[in-house]
XYZ file of C-alpha atoms in Angstrom:
653
model
C -56.880 16.597 27.397
C -59.003 13.963 29.187
C -58.415 12.944 32.794
C -57.324 9.438 31.664
C -54.658 10.804 29.393
C -53.573 13.349 31.974
C -53.016 10.364 34.297
C -51.089 8.558 31.560
C -48.861 11.622 31.036
C -48.264 11.774 34.786
C -47.427 8.053 34.846
C -44.881 8.480 32.048
C -43.384 11.478 33.820
C -43.086 9.378 36.983
C -40.067 7.757 35.313
C -38.343 10.885 36.578
C -38.327 9.241 40.026
C -35.754 6.789 38.671
C -33.642 9.609 37.204
C -33.541 11.765 40.326
C -29.978 12.179 41.572
C -28.291 11.115 38.346
C -30.097 13.772 36.269
C -30.994 17.369 36.957
C -34.729 18.120 36.737
C -34.191 20.185 33.579
C -32.648 17.094 31.927
C -35.522 14.650 32.525
C -37.096 15.369 29.155
C -33.950 14.239 27.327
C -34.770 10.697 28.446
C -38.554 10.716 28.771
C -39.484 12.370 25.466
C -37.469 10.164 23.075
C -38.471 6.999 24.958
C -42.123 8.024 24.707
C -41.632 8.452 20.962
C -39.966 5.039 20.682
C -42.679 3.304 22.689
C -45.474 4.833 20.620
C -43.748 4.000 17.322
C -43.234 0.433 18.509
C -46.953 0.065 19.213
C -47.955 1.741 15.936
C -45.661 -0.524 13.892
C -46.655 -3.744 15.650
C -49.553 -4.768 13.314
C -47.343 -4.671 10.192
C -43.991 -5.551 11.773
C -43.939 -9.162 10.573
C -44.911 -8.130 7.059
C -42.172 -5.480 6.988
C -39.536 -7.982 8.181
C -40.623 -10.517 5.563
C -40.626 -7.917 2.775
C -37.242 -6.596 3.910
C -35.791 -10.121 3.736
C -37.207 -10.616 0.223
C -35.801 -7.311 -1.015
C -32.421 -7.992 0.571
C -32.216 -11.410 -1.085
C -33.117 -9.788 -4.409
C -30.348 -7.187 -3.983
C -32.734 -4.218 -4.035
C -30.956 -1.075 -2.807
C -33.767 1.465 -2.554
C -36.195 -0.409 -0.301
C -37.603 2.692 1.401
C -40.731 3.309 -0.759
C -41.687 -0.369 -0.698
C -41.225 -0.743 3.068
C -43.258 2.415 3.736
C -46.054 0.976 1.654
C -45.815 -2.339 3.500
C -45.903 -0.592 6.886
C -48.785 1.623 5.654
C -46.980 4.519 7.369
C -44.307 7.135 6.668
C -41.817 5.124 8.717
C -40.942 1.495 9.527
C -38.454 -0.634 11.481
C -36.450 -3.565 10.111
C -34.975 -4.733 13.426
C -36.113 -8.163 14.646
C -36.269 -6.649 18.139
C -39.234 -4.823 19.609
C -39.620 -2.901 22.842
C -40.471 -5.987 24.868
C -37.741 -8.273 23.533
C -34.914 -5.738 23.762
C -35.149 -5.945 27.584
C -34.893 -9.728 27.509
C -31.183 -9.534 28.318
C -30.758 -7.242 31.321
C -27.014 -6.852 30.726
C -27.182 -5.972 27.014
C -30.034 -3.474 26.909
C -27.747 -0.733 25.518
C -26.621 -2.929 22.608
C -30.162 -4.102 21.918
C -31.644 -0.605 22.124
C -29.081 0.790 19.697
C -29.714 -2.116 17.325
C -33.459 -1.540 17.551
C -33.105 2.216 16.857
C -30.794 1.490 13.928
C -33.594 -0.491 12.303
C -35.852 2.566 11.888
C -36.316 4.305 8.556
C -34.077 7.360 7.948
C -36.629 10.010 8.981
C -37.279 8.398 12.359
C -33.554 7.874 12.977
C -32.980 11.559 12.204
C -35.437 12.530 14.943
C -33.666 10.381 17.522
C -30.267 11.695 16.403
C -31.450 15.272 16.939
C -32.555 14.345 20.465
C -28.973 13.258 21.094
C -30.459 10.094 22.564
C -27.406 7.902 21.964
C -25.548 9.937 24.582
C -28.414 9.338 27.022
C -28.234 5.583 26.397
C -24.571 5.659 27.414
C -25.290 7.828 30.440
C -28.172 5.648 31.647
C -26.159 2.472 31.091
C -23.174 3.789 33.045
C -25.518 4.854 35.860
C -27.117 1.381 36.002
C -30.511 2.876 35.131
C -31.064 1.829 31.524
C -32.761 -1.500 32.205
C -35.048 -0.006 34.872
C -36.080 2.964 32.744
C -36.730 0.968 29.566
C -38.634 -1.673 31.558
C -40.852 1.080 32.923
C -41.761 2.116 29.379
C -42.515 -1.502 28.419
C -45.436 -1.306 30.885
C -47.033 1.661 29.094
C -49.896 0.820 26.747
C -49.855 3.305 23.859
C -51.631 1.165 21.262
C -53.519 3.287 18.673
C -56.828 1.636 19.594
C -56.245 2.678 23.226
C -54.669 6.100 22.606
C -55.699 7.670 19.287
C -53.306 9.830 17.263
C -55.143 12.948 18.394
C -55.018 11.902 22.044
C -51.368 10.947 21.676
C -50.667 14.439 20.404
C -52.231 15.929 23.514
C -50.373 13.488 25.744
C -47.022 14.278 24.134
C -47.671 18.034 24.306
C -48.415 17.661 28.019
C -45.018 15.995 28.476
C -43.362 18.772 26.460
C -45.111 21.377 28.615
C -43.836 19.731 31.802
C -40.335 19.540 30.367
C -40.424 23.181 29.248
C -41.782 24.536 32.501
C -39.123 22.891 34.675
C -36.528 24.152 32.178
C -37.977 27.652 32.177
C -34.599 29.378 32.077
C -34.585 28.648 28.329
C -38.181 27.642 27.695
C -39.134 30.879 25.974
C -36.696 30.061 23.190
C -38.873 27.196 21.987
C -42.056 27.088 24.042
C -44.754 29.748 23.839
C -47.305 29.700 26.700
C -50.398 27.790 25.666
C -52.850 30.603 26.411
C -50.794 33.034 24.289
C -50.894 30.577 21.391
C -54.636 30.151 21.790
C -55.255 33.906 21.581
C -52.914 34.216 18.612
C -54.668 31.412 16.734
C -58.088 32.916 17.548
C -57.072 36.298 16.149
C -55.576 34.670 13.061
C -58.524 32.398 12.271
C -61.601 34.086 13.792
C -62.296 36.342 10.776
C -62.465 33.189 8.614
C -64.776 31.120 10.861
C -67.580 30.965 8.291
C -65.191 29.788 5.601
C -63.500 27.184 7.813
C -66.698 25.150 8.230
C -66.900 24.478 4.497
C -66.988 20.682 3.981
C -63.806 19.197 2.517
C -61.619 22.306 2.757
C -57.835 21.904 2.665
C -55.686 24.392 4.559
C -51.895 24.634 4.844
C -50.328 26.164 7.963
C -46.676 27.169 8.394
C -44.389 28.250 11.241
C -40.799 29.190 10.231
C -39.567 29.115 13.857
C -41.773 26.297 15.086
C -39.918 25.280 18.273
C -41.759 22.298 19.730
C -44.709 22.813 17.373
C -47.239 24.250 19.827
C -48.553 26.908 17.459
C -49.000 24.464 14.604
C -50.867 22.038 16.859
C -53.183 24.698 18.244
C -54.011 26.034 14.779
C -54.673 22.525 13.493
C -56.875 21.712 16.499
C -58.805 24.976 16.076
C -59.682 24.255 12.449
C -60.511 20.591 13.074
C -62.708 21.529 16.050
C -64.807 23.658 13.688
C -64.723 21.181 10.835
C -64.014 17.514 11.474
C -63.867 16.921 7.710
C -61.206 19.571 7.039
C -57.748 18.516 5.847
C -55.076 20.492 7.689
C -51.466 20.204 6.527
C -48.882 21.610 8.919
C -45.398 22.716 7.893
C -42.592 24.053 10.026
C -38.885 24.668 10.337
C -36.682 24.733 13.419
C -33.006 25.512 13.976
C -32.497 23.896 17.388
C -31.910 20.146 17.052
C -33.676 19.086 20.236
C -36.788 21.177 19.713
C -36.884 20.114 16.052
C -36.908 16.513 17.251
C -39.755 17.247 19.670
C -41.839 18.954 16.977
C -41.217 16.231 14.430
C -42.028 13.604 17.058
C -45.324 15.363 17.766
C -46.221 15.126 14.084
C -45.383 11.398 14.128
C -47.452 10.881 17.279
C -50.478 12.388 15.540
C -50.041 10.352 12.398
C -49.047 13.406 10.380
C -46.234 13.734 7.864
C -43.047 14.452 9.851
C -41.192 15.292 6.621
C -43.051 18.607 6.548
C -41.011 19.716 9.562
C -37.659 20.874 8.200
C -34.408 21.306 10.093
C -32.124 24.310 9.665
C -32.070 28.092 9.419
C -35.182 29.429 7.669
C -33.161 32.268 6.099
C -30.263 30.309 4.591
C -31.793 26.817 4.352
C -35.444 27.400 3.514
C -36.968 23.943 3.901
C -40.177 24.914 2.077
C -38.785 27.124 -0.652
C -41.505 26.625 -3.247
C -44.496 26.392 -0.899
C -47.264 28.917 -0.316
C -49.553 28.742 2.715
C -53.060 29.733 3.785
C -52.071 30.604 7.347
C -48.742 31.346 9.002
C -47.810 32.084 12.572
C -44.548 32.409 14.469
C -42.889 33.497 17.681
C -39.332 34.136 16.462
C -36.585 34.831 19.036
C -36.473 38.459 20.202
C -33.371 40.527 19.532
C -31.274 37.694 18.098
C -28.608 38.796 15.633
C -28.421 37.360 12.113
C -24.669 37.767 11.633
C -24.161 34.049 10.912
C -26.310 34.313 7.776
C -25.418 37.928 6.941
C -23.789 37.213 3.574
C -26.634 34.956 2.453
C -29.327 37.461 3.482
C -27.545 40.445 1.905
C -26.975 38.549 -1.337
C -30.676 37.740 -1.522
C -31.642 41.294 -0.563
C -29.530 42.591 -3.471
C -32.025 40.886 -5.812
C -34.741 43.252 -4.600
C -38.264 41.868 -4.529
C -37.181 38.897 -6.625
C -35.948 37.591 -3.247
C -37.511 37.563 0.208
C -35.785 40.596 1.696
C -36.348 43.279 -0.926
C -38.149 45.675 1.436
C -35.030 46.306 3.515
C -32.678 44.861 6.098
C -32.979 45.521 9.840
C -29.937 46.115 12.019
C -27.729 43.081 12.473
C -28.661 42.517 16.143
C -32.367 41.802 15.551
C -33.682 39.557 12.796
C -37.380 39.777 13.746
C -38.384 41.698 10.630
C -36.490 39.209 8.453
C -38.837 36.494 9.718
C -41.810 38.662 8.799
C -40.537 39.266 5.260
C -39.800 35.549 4.931
C -43.402 34.763 5.876
C -44.847 37.416 3.555
C -42.919 35.817 0.685
C -44.911 32.619 1.305
C -48.331 34.250 1.041
C -50.625 32.925 -1.655
C -51.570 35.442 -4.303
C -54.919 37.154 -3.601
C -56.369 35.629 -6.767
C -55.446 32.201 -5.358
C -57.226 32.890 -2.072
C -54.570 34.951 -0.311
C -53.140 34.339 3.155
C -53.231 35.494 6.745
C -50.317 35.496 9.176
C -49.661 36.361 12.804
C -46.285 36.912 14.448
C -45.136 37.795 17.981
C -42.761 40.750 18.320
C -41.352 42.847 21.120
C -41.719 46.617 20.870
C -38.650 47.176 18.682
C -40.187 46.496 15.232
C -42.907 49.071 15.944
C -40.630 52.079 15.967
C -36.902 51.240 15.881
C -35.068 52.941 13.032
C -35.304 56.490 11.721
C -36.757 57.466 8.351
C -34.817 55.748 5.594
C -33.452 53.005 7.852
C -33.972 49.322 7.079
C -36.644 48.896 9.743
C -38.571 51.986 8.626
C -38.411 50.903 4.994
C -39.799 47.473 5.882
C -42.703 49.062 7.782
C -43.220 51.432 4.850
C -43.380 48.570 2.360
C -45.843 46.620 4.515
C -48.152 49.603 5.040
C -47.960 51.005 1.511
C -48.849 47.550 0.195
C -51.749 47.410 2.695
C -50.647 44.134 4.283
C -51.045 45.105 7.945
C -54.488 44.283 9.329
C -53.887 44.911 13.027
C -51.570 44.945 16.035
C -52.529 43.717 19.495
C -50.570 44.856 22.559
C -50.186 42.126 25.188
C -49.436 42.353 28.924
C -45.801 42.173 30.001
C -44.405 39.150 31.891
C -46.341 36.650 29.741
C -43.314 34.695 28.490
C -40.925 32.374 30.295
C -37.629 34.048 29.452
C -38.517 37.719 29.185
C -40.707 40.145 31.097
C -40.894 42.727 28.306
C -44.063 43.812 26.538
C -45.008 41.890 23.412
C -47.279 42.435 20.436
C -49.134 40.378 17.839
C -48.835 41.659 14.282
C -51.587 40.297 12.017
C -51.155 40.628 8.254
C -53.238 39.635 5.259
C -53.207 40.242 1.522
C -56.943 39.697 1.104
C -58.635 42.604 2.853
C -62.217 43.240 1.790
C -62.690 46.623 0.058
C -64.146 48.363 3.135
C -61.098 47.431 5.247
C -58.452 48.476 2.765
C -55.892 51.034 3.875
C -57.069 50.584 7.493
C -55.201 49.187 10.506
C -56.711 48.062 13.822
C -54.823 48.686 17.066
C -56.041 46.774 20.131
C -54.660 47.515 23.596
C -54.766 44.270 25.577
C -52.179 45.217 28.202
C -54.712 45.204 31.051
C -56.056 41.716 30.295
C -54.218 39.413 32.712
C -54.295 37.632 36.040
C -51.368 37.034 38.348
C -50.037 33.472 38.414
C -49.969 31.648 41.726
C -46.402 30.559 40.999
C -43.991 32.281 38.643
C -42.299 30.289 35.878
C -39.062 32.090 35.085
C -40.069 35.595 33.996
C -43.688 34.532 33.469
C -45.743 36.056 36.284
C -48.960 36.826 34.396
C -51.340 34.772 32.293
C -54.446 35.163 30.162
C -57.551 33.291 31.260
C -60.323 32.063 28.965
C -62.407 35.198 29.541
C -59.495 37.414 28.481
C -58.992 35.375 25.311
C -62.710 35.530 24.500
C -62.944 39.278 25.172
C -59.839 40.162 23.158
C -60.900 37.973 20.234
C -64.359 39.534 20.244
C -62.949 43.073 20.455
C -60.602 42.410 17.520
C -63.231 40.851 15.277
C -65.659 43.670 16.129
C -62.912 46.161 15.260
C -62.717 44.632 11.792
C -66.481 45.096 11.549
C -66.031 48.712 12.597
C -63.584 49.065 9.748
C -66.445 47.852 7.535
C -69.043 50.182 9.040
C -67.986 53.499 10.561
C -71.376 53.850 12.321
C -70.431 51.143 14.869
C -69.117 52.442 18.205
C -65.478 51.672 18.997
C -64.430 49.458 21.905
C -62.545 51.540 24.495
C -59.376 49.521 23.823
C -59.609 49.732 20.034
C -58.563 52.394 17.546
C -58.759 52.191 13.747
C -56.270 54.155 11.647
C -55.511 54.806 8.011
C -52.229 53.226 6.883
C -50.930 56.713 6.037
C -51.444 57.819 9.661
C -48.235 55.960 10.557
C -46.158 57.708 7.897
C -44.192 60.898 8.322
C -41.834 63.149 6.414
C -38.483 63.702 8.080
C -37.618 67.243 7.009
C -34.357 69.125 7.493
C -34.939 72.705 8.642
C -32.066 75.048 7.821
C -31.241 78.506 9.085
C -28.883 80.924 7.354
C -25.244 81.061 8.356
C -24.594 84.456 9.977
C -21.015 85.486 10.649
C -18.845 88.308 11.851
C -15.080 88.311 11.369
C -12.350 88.919 13.895
C -8.592 88.495 14.324
C -7.890 87.967 18.018
C -5.498 85.907 20.136
C -8.128 83.186 20.294
C -8.804 83.054 16.528
C -5.051 83.179 15.797
C -4.572 80.164 18.071
C -7.286 78.297 16.137
C -5.521 79.108 12.870
C -2.121 78.011 14.210
C -3.515 74.632 15.320
C -5.401 73.877 12.090
C -4.129 70.906 10.063
C -3.562 72.834 6.787
C -1.339 75.327 8.667
C 0.647 72.586 10.381
C 1.536 71.201 6.914
C 2.070 74.618 5.250
C 5.695 75.448 4.433
C 5.118 79.217 4.847
C 3.344 78.772 8.168
C 5.476 81.063 10.286
C 5.503 84.069 7.896
C 1.730 83.713 7.463
C 1.124 83.663 11.217
C 3.434 86.637 11.693
C 1.522 88.659 9.075
C -1.808 87.640 10.584
C -0.570 88.668 14.028
C 0.229 92.102 12.681
C -3.490 92.418 11.893
C -4.499 91.623 15.489
C -7.657 93.509 16.486
C -9.102 93.646 12.964
C -12.884 93.139 12.930
C -15.588 93.357 10.280
C -19.274 92.566 9.842
C -18.983 92.210 6.070
C -17.167 89.388 4.304
C -16.079 91.715 1.497
C -14.727 94.247 3.994
C -12.803 91.567 5.873
C -11.392 90.151 2.615
C -9.828 93.538 1.945
C -8.354 93.550 5.460
C -6.733 90.162 4.751
C -5.047 91.388 1.564
C -1.549 91.458 3.259
C -1.744 87.662 3.554
C -1.503 87.385 -0.217
C -2.818 84.554 -2.417
C -2.941 81.309 -0.430
C -3.456 77.645 -1.350
C -7.146 76.680 -1.259
C -6.859 74.518 1.896
C -4.921 77.197 3.753
C -7.277 79.955 2.588
C -10.226 77.947 3.900
C -8.474 77.406 7.242
C -7.926 81.181 7.531
C -11.608 81.956 6.939
C -12.750 79.144 9.255
C -10.549 80.416 12.072
C -11.466 84.115 11.758
C -15.220 83.582 11.184
C -17.446 83.719 14.280
C -21.107 82.699 14.379
C -23.244 85.686 15.356
C -27.087 85.856 15.276
C -26.831 89.476 14.168
C -24.001 88.854 11.690
C -24.056 89.018 7.906
C -25.907 86.200 6.069
C -23.428 84.170 4.044
C -24.401 83.183 0.487
C -23.148 80.964 -2.323
C -22.133 82.255 -5.735
C -25.759 82.309 -6.857
C -26.783 84.446 -3.904
C -28.554 81.632 -2.029
C -28.102 81.659 1.759
C -25.709 79.064 3.140
C -27.037 76.876 5.979
C -25.596 76.966 9.475
C -24.849 73.308 10.350
C -24.907 74.133 14.068
C -28.477 75.437 13.820
C -29.742 72.628 11.597
C -32.821 70.847 12.950
C -35.085 67.976 11.932
C -38.845 67.734 12.236
C -41.296 64.892 11.641
C -44.294 66.069 9.638
C -47.395 63.863 9.144
C -47.217 62.127 5.783
C -50.330 63.708 4.331
C -49.524 67.257 5.427
C -47.853 69.796 3.139
C -44.386 70.460 4.564
C -44.463 74.126 3.537
C -47.752 74.651 5.374
C -46.131 73.016 8.403
C -43.103 75.310 8.099
C -45.264 78.435 7.944
C -47.406 77.365 10.893
C -44.894 75.786 13.263
C -41.508 77.287 12.414
C -41.788 80.701 10.781
C -43.526 82.365 13.759
C -40.318 81.679 15.707
C -37.657 81.606 12.954
C -38.853 83.647 9.955
C -35.765 82.997 7.801
C -35.784 79.180 8.131
C -36.281 76.955 5.082
C -36.582 73.254 4.218
C -33.729 71.505 2.430
C -36.120 69.430 0.310
C -33.617 66.960 -1.235
C -32.870 65.728 2.309
C -36.516 64.933 3.094
C -37.094 61.248 3.865
C -40.286 59.225 4.262
C -40.515 57.162 7.444
C -43.061 54.909 9.123
C -43.491 54.029 12.781
C -46.367 52.627 14.850
C -46.365 54.301 18.280
C -49.102 52.101 19.703
C -48.679 53.011 23.370
C -48.767 56.720 22.522
C -52.152 56.301 20.849
C -53.582 54.724 24.016
C -51.878 57.043 26.492
C -54.266 58.515 29.041
C -53.053 61.585 30.904
C -52.979 61.123 34.677
C -52.991 64.530 36.395
C -50.653 64.901 39.372
C -52.160 64.583 42.828
C -53.352 67.842 44.409
C -50.699 69.536 46.565
C -53.095 69.675 49.501
C -53.466 65.874 49.395
C -49.673 65.373 49.268
C -49.168 67.864 52.159
C -51.775 66.071 54.255
C -50.075 62.727 53.617
C -46.653 64.128 54.542
C -47.994 65.609 57.753
C -49.621 62.294 58.657
C -46.298 60.510 58.060
C -44.448 63.102 60.157
C -46.901 62.562 62.998
C -46.449 58.814 62.729
C -42.645 59.146 62.794
C -42.809 61.465 65.803
C -45.046 58.996 67.596
C -42.643 56.105 66.900
C -39.639 58.151 68.005
C -41.489 59.062 71.170
C -41.965 55.387 72.005
C -38.262 54.677 71.414
C -37.081 57.493 73.718
C -39.400 56.623 76.622
C-alpha cells in the first residue's frame, strides 16, 4: 500500500476522534467501514447517476417491474442507486440527515442493500443521530475524495483492507474468528501457488479461487494479488462464503471496492447452505474456526454423509465438537477432476486433525481416505502464538489431486516452528510473527522438498522430511491371552454369589446358598473336577448357573486354560491388550518378535483388527535433549547455596 493511500486510510480512521466517548474503540469499525463503502459507491456511481435516474423514471412510467438488469446495464456496474440524493446533498439539511441517509441507502440495488443490512448500519444511524454525531460524521466523509480516477479499484482494495486490519486489531478479543494475520496468509498463499509459478505466467489464464470460511476476505485478496502480480493479464475470479453477517458484509464490500462481482460472496453456513454448490475451483484456501461444534447442522450433515461419496462427507464424520475436517471434505468435493486440470488447496488446522481419533473413528477414517487417495501433498508446522485469539500451535495442510508421477504416494512434512520473531506489542494472544525472510525461507524449503520428492539424490533440508503415505497408517491389533482359572468356594466367593443379580431374583436363592455353604472349602484346578464337586447344587437355570461359575472362578496365572466347545482357548478380558503395528508390517511377524518372547501363548484376534491413520508430525522432528550432567547441577546448587548464605549473612548483621 502506497504512502498516499496509507495517509488516506489514516484520515478516514481519524473519524474515530468524533466517536470517542460515545463508542468503544472496538465499535469504531461499525461506523467507519460501512460509511467508507457508501462514500466509494457514491463516487463510483456518479458518472452514470443521471442516466440511471432517467432510465428508472422511464421504466417506472412504463410499469416495468423487473428493472434490475436494465439499470445494471445503464450503470455499467453490478449495482446502482435510484435515489435522487447523493452523499453531498443528503447533508444539505442538518436536522434530517438520518431520514435522508436512510432514503439514500434504500435507493441502492438489492445486493448493495444486503451488504449494508448485514453491517447492521441502520442501528448505527439511530445511535449516531441520538448522540448528535450523525451530521458531523457524514460531513467528514463528504470531504473524502474516493473517485476511481484518484483511487483505483486495486488501491481502494488495499485502503479498505487497511481499515479492516485496524478494526480487527483493536477488536483482537474476537479478531481470530474472522481475521487471519497478513503474514500467515502470505505464507499460505505462497505455499499454495509457488509450485505453479511457471503456469501462472501464461498469458490469458483464468483461475477460480474459493474460501468456504472467508471472514473478511483476506485470503482471497492475497491469492488474487499474488496471481495478478505474476501475470497482469490473468483473470482471477474469487468466490467465498461467510456465516457471520458483519464479516460477510466486510468481505462483500471489499469485492465491490475492487470492482469485482460481490455476488460471488455467499452468506450462510457452508455445510447446510452451500452457496456455490455446482462450482469447481482451481485453488482453495481457508482458516476455519478451531474446535467449533457442528451440532446446529448435525442432521443435515449426517443425512448427506449417509449418501456416501455421492455427498461431501462420505469419508467419515468427526466428533461433534470440532468441524474442521468437515471443512476439508467440503473443499475436496469442489476440486476439479485431474483430467480438467485438477486443484490445489490449503487449510489452517490446529493439532487435533493430525491425530485425534483412534483407528476406525471418524477422524481416522477421513485421514485414511485422504492418504489412500493420495490427496495430501504436505503439512507445515507453524510457530505457536501467531493468531489473535489462540496461542496454540497451528498447521497448514496442502492437498492436490494432480501430483506428478514422481511425487505420488509421498507427503512432505516441514517443521517451521522455529521461524518467528517476537512482536514489540502483543495483539490478544498474538505475540509472534513471521517476517519476510521467514516466509521466503519456508516457501523455498517447501518447494525444494517437492523437488526432493522428484529426485531422491537431492539432500533434505534439516526441517524437512518426506514420507510415503503408508508410513502414517497402522494396524490396531487386539492381543489376547488365554483365560486361566482355578475354582474355589470360600466366604468371599459365596458373598459374590449372594450379591449377584441372578441370585437376587432367583426363587430358590436361600436353599441354593445353603447347599453351596455346605461345600465351603472346596477347591479345584480343573473345571471338570469342580463341576463334579458342584453336583449337589443340581440343575440350575442358565443365568444362575453362569453366576455360580463366575463367582467361584478365580483368575490364576498358573490355572487351567479355559476353552470353548471346539477346544479353542478363551481370552481373558482383563489381560487383553492393543498394539499399533505399522501398516506395511505383517502382524504375525510383529507378534513373534515383540510379544511372544514375553508372552508365548498370546494370539491376535484378527477380526478385531482395524486400520488407522495418524500424522504425528512433532514426533518425527523430535530431537532428544540429554539431561544436564549431575556435576553441573551440583555445582549450580552449591553456588546458589553460597549466594543464599551470603544474603542471609547481610540480613543478620
